PDB file of C-alpha atoms in Angstrom:
ATOM      1  CA  LYS A   1      95.265 238.008 130.563  1.00  0.00           C
ATOM      2  CA  GLY A   2      91.630 238.804 129.855  1.00  0.00           C
ATOM      3  CA  ALA A   3      88.663 237.065 131.413  1.00  0.00           C
ATOM      4  CA  LEU A   4      88.047 233.616 130.069  1.00  0.00           C
ATOM      5  CA  HIS A   5      84.446 233.276 128.867  1.00  0.00           C
ATOM      6  CA  MET A   6      83.178 230.286 130.739  1.00  0.00           C
ATOM      7  CA  LYS A   7      80.106 228.121 130.710  1.00  0.00           C
ATOM      8  CA  PHE A   8      80.411 225.801 133.691  1.00  0.00           C
ATOM      9  CA  ILE A   9      79.463 222.155 133.158  1.00  0.00           C
ATOM     10  CA  ASN A  10      80.435 220.711 136.544  1.00  0.00           C
ATOM     11  CA  GLU A  11      81.238 221.934 140.037  1.00  0.00           C
ATOM     12  CA  ALA A  12      82.070 220.762 143.549  1.00  0.00           C
ATOM     13  CA  ASN A  13      81.807 222.587 146.864  1.00  0.00           C
ATOM     14  CA  ILE A  14      83.843 221.736 149.953  1.00  0.00           C
ATOM     15  CA  THR A  15      83.563 223.372 153.391  1.00  0.00           C
ATOM     16  CA  PHE A  16      85.872 222.558 156.291  1.00  0.00           C
ATOM     17  CA  PRO A  17      87.292 224.125 159.481  1.00  0.00           C
ATOM     18  CA  SER A  18      90.494 226.162 159.079  1.00  0.00           C
ATOM     19  CA  ASN A  19      92.691 223.583 160.831  1.00  0.00           C
ATOM     20  CA  SER A  20      96.059 223.310 159.115  1.00  0.00           C
ATOM     21  CA  SER A  21      95.527 219.532 159.129  1.00  0.00           C
ATOM     22  CA  ASN A  22      92.764 220.039 156.510  1.00  0.00           C
ATOM     23  CA  GLU A  23      95.100 221.658 153.992  1.00  0.00           C
ATOM     24  CA  SER A  24      96.095 218.357 152.355  1.00  0.00           C
ATOM     25  CA  PHE A  25      92.423 217.271 152.294  1.00  0.00           C
ATOM     26  CA  ALA A  26      91.614 220.455 150.357  1.00  0.00           C
ATOM     27  CA  ARG A  27      94.483 219.909 147.890  1.00  0.00           C
ATOM     28  CA  MET A  28      93.639 216.270 147.259  1.00  0.00           C
ATOM     29  CA  SER A  29      89.885 216.931 146.946  1.00  0.00           C
ATOM     30  CA  VAL A  30      90.366 219.628 144.326  1.00  0.00           C
ATOM     31  CA  ALA A  31      92.965 217.512 142.493  1.00  0.00           C
ATOM     32  CA  ALA A  32      90.625 214.504 142.474  1.00  0.00           C
ATOM     33  CA  PHE A  33      87.784 216.605 141.027  1.00  0.00           C
ATOM     34  CA  VAL A  34      90.002 218.207 138.365  1.00  0.00           C
ATOM     35  CA  SER A  35      91.360 214.760 137.379  1.00  0.00           C
ATOM     36  CA  GLN A  36      88.297 214.243 135.160  1.00  0.00           C
ATOM     37  CA  LEU A  37      89.989 216.614 132.675  1.00  0.00           C
ATOM     38  CA  ASP A  38      93.028 214.297 132.475  1.00  0.00           C
ATOM     39  CA  PRO A  39      95.565 216.996 133.404  1.00  0.00           C
ATOM     40  CA  THR A  40      99.296 216.411 133.227  1.00  0.00           C
ATOM     41  CA  VAL A  41     101.162 215.611 136.441  1.00  0.00           C
ATOM     42  CA  GLU A  42     102.592 219.142 136.271  1.00  0.00           C
ATOM     43  CA  GLU A  43      99.173 220.807 135.859  1.00  0.00           C
ATOM     44  CA  LEU A  44      97.859 218.795 138.807  1.00  0.00           C
ATOM     45  CA  ALA A  45     100.868 219.745 140.939  1.00  0.00           C
ATOM     46  CA  GLU A  46     100.311 223.430 140.101  1.00  0.00           C
ATOM     47  CA  ILE A  47      96.616 223.207 141.038  1.00  0.00           C
ATOM     48  CA  LYS A  48      97.465 221.486 144.339  1.00  0.00           C
ATOM     49  CA  THR A  49     100.021 224.212 145.097  1.00  0.00           C
ATOM     50  CA  MET A  50      97.541 227.009 144.277  1.00  0.00           C
ATOM     51  CA  VAL A  51      94.938 225.454 146.601  1.00  0.00           C
ATOM     52  CA  SER A  52      97.544 224.839 149.285  1.00  0.00           C
ATOM     53  CA  GLU A  53      98.696 228.483 149.254  1.00  0.00           C
ATOM     54  CA  ALA A  54      95.141 229.847 149.325  1.00  0.00           C
ATOM     55  CA  VAL A  55      94.055 227.546 152.176  1.00  0.00           C
ATOM     56  CA  THR A  56      97.230 228.299 154.141  1.00  0.00           C
ATOM     57  CA  ASN A  57      96.395 232.020 153.869  1.00  0.00           C
ATOM     58  CA  CYS A  58      92.985 231.291 155.426  1.00  0.00           C
ATOM     59  CA  VAL A  59      94.529 229.276 158.269  1.00  0.00           C
ATOM     60  CA  VAL A  60      97.463 231.603 159.037  1.00  0.00           C
ATOM     61  CA  HIS A  61      96.111 235.064 158.208  1.00  0.00           C
ATOM     62  CA  ALA A  62      92.313 235.135 157.917  1.00  0.00           C
ATOM     63  CA  TYR A  63      91.553 233.293 161.121  1.00  0.00           C
ATOM     64  CA  GLU A  64      94.933 233.668 162.912  1.00  0.00           C
ATOM     65  CA  ASN A  65      94.555 231.840 166.242  1.00  0.00           C
ATOM     66  CA  THR A  66      90.879 230.976 165.821  1.00  0.00           C
ATOM     67  CA  ILE A  67      89.043 228.378 163.739  1.00  0.00           C
ATOM     68  CA  GLY A  68      86.658 229.475 161.032  1.00  0.00           C
ATOM     69  CA  LEU A  69      85.231 227.925 157.894  1.00  0.00           C
ATOM     70  CA  VAL A  70      87.044 227.673 154.569  1.00  0.00           C
ATOM     71  CA  ARG A  71      84.856 227.217 151.504  1.00  0.00           C
ATOM     72  CA  ILE A  72      86.195 225.973 148.199  1.00  0.00           C
ATOM     73  CA  ARG A  73      84.239 225.873 144.967  1.00  0.00           C
ATOM     74  CA  VAL A  74      85.803 224.146 141.971  1.00  0.00           C
ATOM     75  CA  GLN A  75      84.126 224.725 138.625  1.00  0.00           C
ATOM     76  CA  ILE A  76      84.938 223.150 135.271  1.00  0.00           C
ATOM     77  CA  SER A  77      83.963 224.908 132.059  1.00  0.00           C
ATOM     78  CA  ASP A  78      83.132 223.541 128.629  1.00  0.00           C
ATOM     79  CA  SER A  79      86.451 225.051 127.433  1.00  0.00           C
ATOM     80  CA  ARG A  80      88.489 222.946 129.918  1.00  0.00           C
ATOM     81  CA  ALA A  81      89.108 225.891 132.225  1.00  0.00           C
ATOM     82  CA  VAL A  82      89.071 225.332 135.965  1.00  0.00           C
ATOM     83  CA  ARG A  83      87.973 228.066 138.360  1.00  0.00           C
ATOM     84  CA  ILE A  84      88.868 227.547 142.010  1.00  0.00           C
ATOM     85  CA  THR A  85      87.379 229.925 144.565  1.00  0.00           C
ATOM     86  CA  VAL A  86      88.756 229.789 148.114  1.00  0.00           C
ATOM     87  CA  LYS A  87      86.690 231.874 150.508  1.00  0.00           C
ATOM     88  CA  ASP A  88      86.902 232.725 154.189  1.00  0.00           C
ATOM     89  CA  THR A  89      84.981 235.011 156.537  1.00  0.00           C
ATOM     90  CA  GLY A  90      88.076 236.006 158.476  1.00  0.00           C
ATOM     91  CA  LYS A  91      89.671 239.372 159.149  1.00  0.00           C
ATOM     92  CA  GLY A  92      90.055 240.389 155.502  1.00  0.00           C
ATOM     93  CA  ILE A  93      92.887 242.241 153.798  1.00  0.00           C
ATOM     94  CA  GLU A  94      93.356 245.996 154.267  1.00  0.00           C
ATOM     95  CA  ASP A  95      95.242 246.525 150.995  1.00  0.00           C
ATOM     96  CA  VAL A  96      95.035 243.705 148.454  1.00  0.00           C
ATOM     97  CA  GLU A  97      97.636 245.200 146.087  1.00  0.00           C
ATOM     98  CA  THR A  98     100.212 245.417 148.897  1.00  0.00           C
ATOM     99  CA  ALA A  99      99.335 241.904 150.082  1.00  0.00           C
ATOM    100  CA  LYS A 100      99.987 240.562 146.565  1.00  0.00           C
ATOM    101  CA  GLN A 101     103.567 241.919 146.528  1.00  0.00           C
ATOM    102  CA  PRO A 102     106.306 239.257 146.740  1.00  0.00           C
ATOM    103  CA  CYS A 103     107.703 238.860 150.276  1.00  0.00           C
ATOM    104  CA  PHE A 104     104.902 240.871 151.933  1.00  0.00           C
ATOM    105  CA  THR A 105     103.469 239.069 154.955  1.00  0.00           C
ATOM    106  CA  THR A 106     101.472 239.904 158.041  1.00  0.00           C
ATOM    107  CA  GLY A 107     102.529 236.572 159.540  1.00  0.00           C
ATOM    108  CA  SER A 108     105.574 235.784 161.657  1.00  0.00           C
ATOM    109  CA  GLU A 109     109.063 236.202 160.228  1.00  0.00           C
ATOM    110  CA  ASP A 110     109.189 232.517 159.226  1.00  0.00           C
ATOM    111  CA  ARG A 111     106.558 233.316 156.563  1.00  0.00           C
ATOM    112  CA  ALA A 112     107.984 233.957 153.092  1.00  0.00           C
ATOM    113  CA  GLY A 113     105.105 236.117 151.881  1.00  0.00           C
ATOM    114  CA  MET A 114     105.107 234.379 148.493  1.00  0.00           C
ATOM    115  CA  GLY A 115     101.582 232.871 148.567  1.00  0.00           C
ATOM    116  CA  PHE A 116      99.898 235.235 146.106  1.00  0.00           C
ATOM    117  CA  THR A 117     103.008 235.293 143.897  1.00  0.00           C
ATOM    118  CA  ILE A 118     102.937 231.490 143.667  1.00  0.00           C
ATOM    119  CA  MET A 119      99.165 231.430 143.016  1.00  0.00           C
ATOM    120  CA  GLU A 120      99.587 234.055 140.306  1.00  0.00           C
ATOM    121  CA  SER A 121     102.457 232.233 138.596  1.00  0.00           C
ATOM    122  CA  PHE A 122     100.527 228.941 138.352  1.00  0.00           C
ATOM    123  CA  SER A 123      97.140 230.365 137.343  1.00  0.00           C
ATOM    124  CA  ASP A 124      96.063 232.015 134.094  1.00  0.00           C
ATOM    125  CA  LYS A 125      94.086 234.549 136.091  1.00  0.00           C
ATOM    126  CA  LEU A 126      94.022 235.466 139.789  1.00  0.00           C
ATOM    127  CA  ARG A 127      91.534 237.787 141.463  1.00  0.00           C
ATOM    128  CA  VAL A 128      91.417 238.671 145.140  1.00  0.00           C
ATOM    129  CA  LYS A 129      88.326 240.254 146.667  1.00  0.00           C
ATOM    130  CA  SER A 130      88.474 241.266 150.305  1.00  0.00           C
ATOM    131  CA  ALA A 131      86.794 243.469 152.864  1.00  0.00           C
ATOM    132  CA  PRO A 132      88.373 244.129 156.273  1.00  0.00           C
ATOM    133  CA  GLY A 133      86.387 242.320 158.957  1.00  0.00           C
ATOM    134  CA  ARG A 134      84.336 240.390 156.401  1.00  0.00           C
ATOM    135  CA  GLY A 135      86.747 237.992 154.731  1.00  0.00           C
ATOM    136  CA  THR A 136      88.493 237.238 151.478  1.00  0.00           C
ATOM    137  CA  SER A 137      87.785 235.378 148.244  1.00  0.00           C
ATOM    138  CA  VAL A 138      90.640 234.201 146.052  1.00  0.00           C
ATOM    139  CA  ILE A 139      89.526 233.231 142.541  1.00  0.00           C
ATOM    140  CA  MET A 140      92.051 231.320 140.429  1.00  0.00           C
ATOM    141  CA  GLU A 141      91.522 230.204 136.849  1.00  0.00           C
ATOM    142  CA  LYS A 142      93.613 227.720 134.924  1.00  0.00           C
ATOM    143  CA  LYS A 143      93.098 226.144 131.513  1.00  0.00           C
ATOM    144  CA  ILE A 144      93.848 222.421 131.261  1.00  0.00           C
ATOM    145  CA  ILE A 145      95.365 221.648 127.863  1.00  0.00           C
ATOM    146  CA  LYS A 146      93.728 218.812 125.935  1.00  0.00           C
ATOM    147  CA  ARG A 147      96.234 216.120 125.093  1.00  0.00           C
ATOM    148  CA  GLY A 148      96.324 213.430 122.416  1.00  0.00           C
TER     149      GLY A 148
END
């Protein structure tokens, strides 16, 4: 899946504390913004899930037992592609490739370790940039099919 050439025509930025109670706010905010593209119910559900997984990673892993800021940027391109960037300034990921493996988790044993796998399956492109001690950016791209 090569890079989608994108010229962005609209964007929204949201910043909030990494309280787990803000996870649904993040999902609904991104979904509301993306709604201008008239996505299917399924596309919207996939976008909400991608955001949910990325924000949960910030809450559970990046900031562990502290509160930090989560930043989300949602961009819409002229080709109906959506780019969602979820960024934290938490502890970062030592080895991104290992972290992206199904079932890998640094959380407690009740964590499935499927976050990146789910994000990858619902997006057309997923990139993870991280530096230990400096934080992580998860960039997800998804094309919304034009209907009618």
